Amino acid sequence: MRHNGFEIKVSDLLNGKITDTLSFENQRLSEIENLTPEGVSGSLTLQSLDHKSLLVTLNQLKCSLEDSCDHCGKTFIRELEIENYVAKYVTEIESEFQDKEQDVLLIDMKNGVIDLEEMLYHAIQLEEPFVKRCSVCERLPVVEDEER
């Protein structure tokens, strides 16, 4: 299993009903090219569900992204804050039981770790706006096309 660099050892958590919390700051994500140098910060709650699965809750994720305004083309910094995002990590994915309401990711049982970069990537991508507008263009009135 290929790892991206933001790994947490979880083998101890799978041995019992255990909950753990950790904080992280200035974490870089290779998959998000427009992330500012400050990276991603937030906290995680890891909860063992049984000897085959964990529930991981991302709390208070904060990061800044360098985007280009779809209206005027200028570069601007878009601040992003995610209050809560949940993913389930399992030792094996059983397709008929896959939960449609949350991410289901794999635990690397060989090394006893989970890689959080994919979870963080999904959380950030879900907040991606359809149209990116800088603060100046955000205040402009929206002009709707008239039916002809």
PDB file of N, CA, C and O in Angstrom, residues 90-120:
ATOM      1  N   VAL A  90     -11.418   0.702   7.571  1.00  0.00           N
ATOM      2  CA  VAL A  90     -11.677  -0.715   7.783  1.00  0.00           C
ATOM      3  C   VAL A  90     -10.498  -1.546   7.291  1.00  0.00           C
ATOM      4  O   VAL A  90      -9.699  -1.100   6.466  1.00  0.00           O
ATOM      5  N   THR A  91     -10.412  -2.787   7.787  1.00  0.00           N
ATOM      6  CA  THR A  91      -9.337  -3.684   7.361  1.00  0.00           C
ATOM      7  C   THR A  91      -9.596  -4.235   5.965  1.00  0.00           C
ATOM      8  O   THR A  91      -8.670  -4.561   5.243  1.00  0.00           O
ATOM      9  N   GLU A  92     -10.873  -4.341   5.584  1.00  0.00           N
ATOM     10  CA  GLU A  92     -11.235  -4.755   4.230  1.00  0.00           C
ATOM     11  C   GLU A  92     -12.589  -4.152   3.882  1.00  0.00           C
ATOM     12  O   GLU A  92     -13.454  -3.995   4.742  1.00  0.00           O
ATOM     13  N   ILE A  93     -12.746  -3.802   2.622  1.00  0.00           N
ATOM     14  CA  ILE A  93     -13.992  -3.175   2.176  1.00  0.00           C
ATOM     15  C   ILE A  93     -14.909  -4.250   1.619  1.00  0.00           C
ATOM     16  O   ILE A  93     -14.552  -4.963   0.689  1.00  0.00           O
ATOM     17  N   GLU A  94     -16.071  -4.374   2.223  1.00  0.00           N
ATOM     18  CA  GLU A  94     -17.096  -5.303   1.757  1.00  0.00           C
ATOM     19  C   GLU A  94     -18.116  -4.476   0.995  1.00  0.00           C
ATOM     20  O   GLU A  94     -18.871  -3.708   1.586  1.00  0.00           O
ATOM     21  N   SER A  95     -18.134  -4.611  -0.320  1.00  0.00           N
ATOM     22  CA  SER A  95     -18.933  -3.732  -1.177  1.00  0.00           C
ATOM     23  C   SER A  95     -20.422  -3.726  -0.848  1.00  0.00           C
ATOM     24  O   SER A  95     -21.063  -2.685  -0.923  1.00  0.00           O
ATOM     25  N   GLU A  96     -21.001  -4.864  -0.472  1.00  0.00           N
ATOM     26  CA  GLU A  96     -22.441  -4.861  -0.201  1.00  0.00           C
ATOM     27  C   GLU A  96     -22.805  -4.138   1.086  1.00  0.00           C
ATOM     28  O   GLU A  96     -23.938  -3.741   1.290  1.00  0.00           O
ATOM     29  N   PHE A  97     -21.816  -3.951   1.987  1.00  0.00           N
ATOM     30  CA  PHE A  97     -22.089  -3.264   3.247  1.00  0.00           C
ATOM     31  C   PHE A  97     -21.523  -1.850   3.286  1.00  0.00           C
ATOM     32  O   PHE A  97     -21.552  -1.212   4.310  1.00  0.00           O
ATOM     33  N   GLN A  98     -20.991  -1.382   2.170  1.00  0.00           N
ATOM     34  CA  GLN A  98     -20.350  -0.070   2.166  1.00  0.00           C
ATOM     35  C   GLN A  98     -21.348   1.024   2.511  1.00  0.00           C
ATOM     36  O   GLN A  98     -22.436   1.092   1.944  1.00  0.00           O
ATOM     37  N   ASP A  99     -20.977   1.860   3.465  1.00  0.00           N
ATOM     38  CA  ASP A  99     -21.832   2.944   3.937  1.00  0.00           C
ATOM     39  C   ASP A  99     -21.810   4.083   2.918  1.00  0.00           C
ATOM     40  O   ASP A  99     -20.756   4.625   2.618  1.00  0.00           O
ATOM     41  N   LYS A 100     -22.960   4.449   2.406  1.00  0.00           N
ATOM     42  CA  LYS A 100     -23.048   5.508   1.398  1.00  0.00           C
ATOM     43  C   LYS A 100     -22.957   6.901   2.024  1.00  0.00           C
ATOM     44  O   LYS A 100     -22.756   7.883   1.335  1.00  0.00           O
ATOM     45  N   GLU A 101     -23.100   6.984   3.336  1.00  0.00           N
ATOM     46  CA  GLU A 101     -23.126   8.285   4.008  1.00  0.00           C
ATOM     47  C   GLU A 101     -21.738   8.803   4.389  1.00  0.00           C
ATOM     48  O   GLU A 101     -21.586   9.952   4.731  1.00  0.00           O
ATOM     49  N   GLN A 102     -20.728   7.946   4.384  1.00  0.00           N
ATOM     50  CA  GLN A 102     -19.409   8.391   4.797  1.00  0.00           C
ATOM     51  C   GLN A 102     -18.329   7.698   3.974  1.00  0.00           C
ATOM     52  O   GLN A 102     -18.552   6.668   3.358  1.00  0.00           O
ATOM     53  N   ASP A 103     -17.156   8.324   3.949  1.00  0.00           N
ATOM     54  CA  ASP A 103     -15.999   7.736   3.294  1.00  0.00           C
ATOM     55  C   ASP A 103     -15.642   6.427   3.974  1.00  0.00           C
ATOM     56  O   ASP A 103     -15.688   6.328   5.197  1.00  0.00           O
ATOM     57  N   VAL A 104     -15.275   5.426   3.195  1.00  0.00           N
ATOM     58  CA  VAL A 104     -14.760   4.182   3.744  1.00  0.00           C
ATOM     59  C   VAL A 104     -13.376   3.980   3.131  1.00  0.00           C
ATOM     60  O   VAL A 104     -13.230   3.868   1.914  1.00  0.00           O
ATOM     61  N   LEU A 105     -12.354   3.975   3.996  1.00  0.00           N
ATOM     62  CA  LEU A 105     -10.961   3.877   3.565  1.00  0.00           C
ATOM     63  C   LEU A 105     -10.303   2.676   4.230  1.00  0.00           C
ATOM     64  O   LEU A 105     -10.784   2.178   5.252  1.00  0.00           O
ATOM     65  N   LEU A 106      -9.188   2.240   3.672  1.00  0.00           N
ATOM     66  CA  LEU A 106      -8.526   1.039   4.176  1.00  0.00           C
ATOM     67  C   LEU A 106      -7.466   1.327   5.232  1.00  0.00           C
ATOM     68  O   LEU A 106      -6.727   2.314   5.138  1.00  0.00           O
ATOM     69  N   ILE A 107      -7.384   0.431   6.201  1.00  0.00           N
ATOM     70  CA  ILE A 107      -6.311   0.422   7.191  1.00  0.00           C
ATOM     71  C   ILE A 107      -5.202  -0.455   6.617  1.00  0.00           C
ATOM     72  O   ILE A 107      -5.465  -1.555   6.117  1.00  0.00           O
ATOM     73  N   ASP A 108      -3.968   0.019   6.654  1.00  0.00           N
ATOM     74  CA  ASP A 108      -2.818  -0.775   6.228  1.00  0.00           C
ATOM     75  C   ASP A 108      -2.459  -1.708   7.375  1.00  0.00           C
ATOM     76  O   ASP A 108      -1.756  -1.327   8.303  1.00  0.00           O
ATOM     77  N   MET A 109      -2.952  -2.937   7.320  1.00  0.00           N
ATOM     78  CA  MET A 109      -2.738  -3.879   8.413  1.00  0.00           C
ATOM     79  C   MET A 109      -1.294  -4.371   8.481  1.00  0.00           C
ATOM     80  O   MET A 109      -0.815  -4.737   9.548  1.00  0.00           O
ATOM     81  N   LYS A 110      -0.601  -4.370   7.362  1.00  0.00           N
ATOM     82  CA  LYS A 110       0.807  -4.799   7.350  1.00  0.00           C
ATOM     83  C   LYS A 110       1.650  -3.900   8.253  1.00  0.00           C
ATOM     84  O   LYS A 110       2.495  -4.365   9.006  1.00  0.00           O
ATOM     85  N   ASN A 111       1.403  -2.586   8.175  1.00  0.00           N
ATOM     86  CA  ASN A 111       2.159  -1.612   8.961  1.00  0.00           C
ATOM     87  C   ASN A 111       1.385  -1.093  10.172  1.00  0.00           C
ATOM     88  O   ASN A 111       1.928  -0.333  10.970  1.00  0.00           O
ATOM     89  N   GLY A 112       0.109  -1.428  10.279  1.00  0.00           N
ATOM     90  CA  GLY A 112      -0.712  -0.979  11.402  1.00  0.00           C
ATOM     91  C   GLY A 112      -0.980   0.508  11.412  1.00  0.00           C
ATOM     92  O   GLY A 112      -1.076   1.117  12.468  1.00  0.00           O
ATOM     93  N   VAL A 113      -1.130   1.119  10.210  1.00  0.00           N
ATOM     94  CA  VAL A 113      -1.322   2.564  10.115  1.00  0.00           C
ATOM     95  C   VAL A 113      -2.491   2.908   9.195  1.00  0.00           C
ATOM     96  O   VAL A 113      -2.921   2.101   8.378  1.00  0.00           O
ATOM     97  N   ILE A 114      -2.971   4.133   9.369  1.00  0.00           N
ATOM     98  CA  ILE A 114      -3.892   4.737   8.403  1.00  0.00           C
ATOM     99  C   ILE A 114      -3.201   5.974   7.851  1.00  0.00           C
ATOM    100  O   ILE A 114      -2.419   6.622   8.540  1.00  0.00           O
ATOM    101  N   ASP A 115      -3.473   6.265   6.599  1.00  0.00           N
ATOM    102  CA  ASP A 115      -2.929   7.452   5.961  1.00  0.00           C
ATOM    103  C   ASP A 115      -4.069   8.462   5.858  1.00  0.00           C
ATOM    104  O   ASP A 115      -5.059   8.215   5.177  1.00  0.00           O
ATOM    105  N   LEU A 116      -3.940   9.574   6.556  1.00  0.00           N
ATOM    106  CA  LEU A 116      -5.024  10.561   6.625  1.00  0.00           C
ATOM    107  C   LEU A 116      -5.086  11.505   5.437  1.00  0.00           C
ATOM    108  O   LEU A 116      -6.052  12.248   5.293  1.00  0.00           O
ATOM    109  N   GLU A 117      -4.074  11.488   4.574  1.00  0.00           N
ATOM    110  CA  GLU A 117      -4.065  12.442   3.461  1.00  0.00           C
ATOM    111  C   GLU A 117      -5.277  12.280   2.555  1.00  0.00           C
ATOM    112  O   GLU A 117      -5.876  13.266   2.127  1.00  0.00           O
ATOM    113  N   GLU A 118      -5.692  11.050   2.276  1.00  0.00           N
ATOM    114  CA  GLU A 118      -6.851  10.836   1.409  1.00  0.00           C
ATOM    115  C   GLU A 118      -8.128  11.381   2.054  1.00  0.00           C
ATOM    116  O   GLU A 118      -8.955  12.010   1.393  1.00  0.00           O
ATOM    117  N   MET A 119      -8.286  11.187   3.355  1.00  0.00           N
ATOM    118  CA  MET A 119      -9.452  11.711   4.068  1.00  0.00           C
ATOM    119  C   MET A 119      -9.470  13.242   4.020  1.00  0.00           C
ATOM    120  O   MET A 119     -10.501  13.854   3.739  1.00  0.00           O
ATOM    121  N   LEU A 120      -8.332  13.857   4.299  1.00  0.00           N
ATOM    122  CA  LEU A 120      -8.244  15.318   4.259  1.00  0.00           C
ATOM    123  C   LEU A 120      -8.527  15.838   2.856  1.00  0.00           C
ATOM    124  O   LEU A 120      -9.234  16.837   2.681  1.00  0.00           O
TER     125      LEU A 120
END
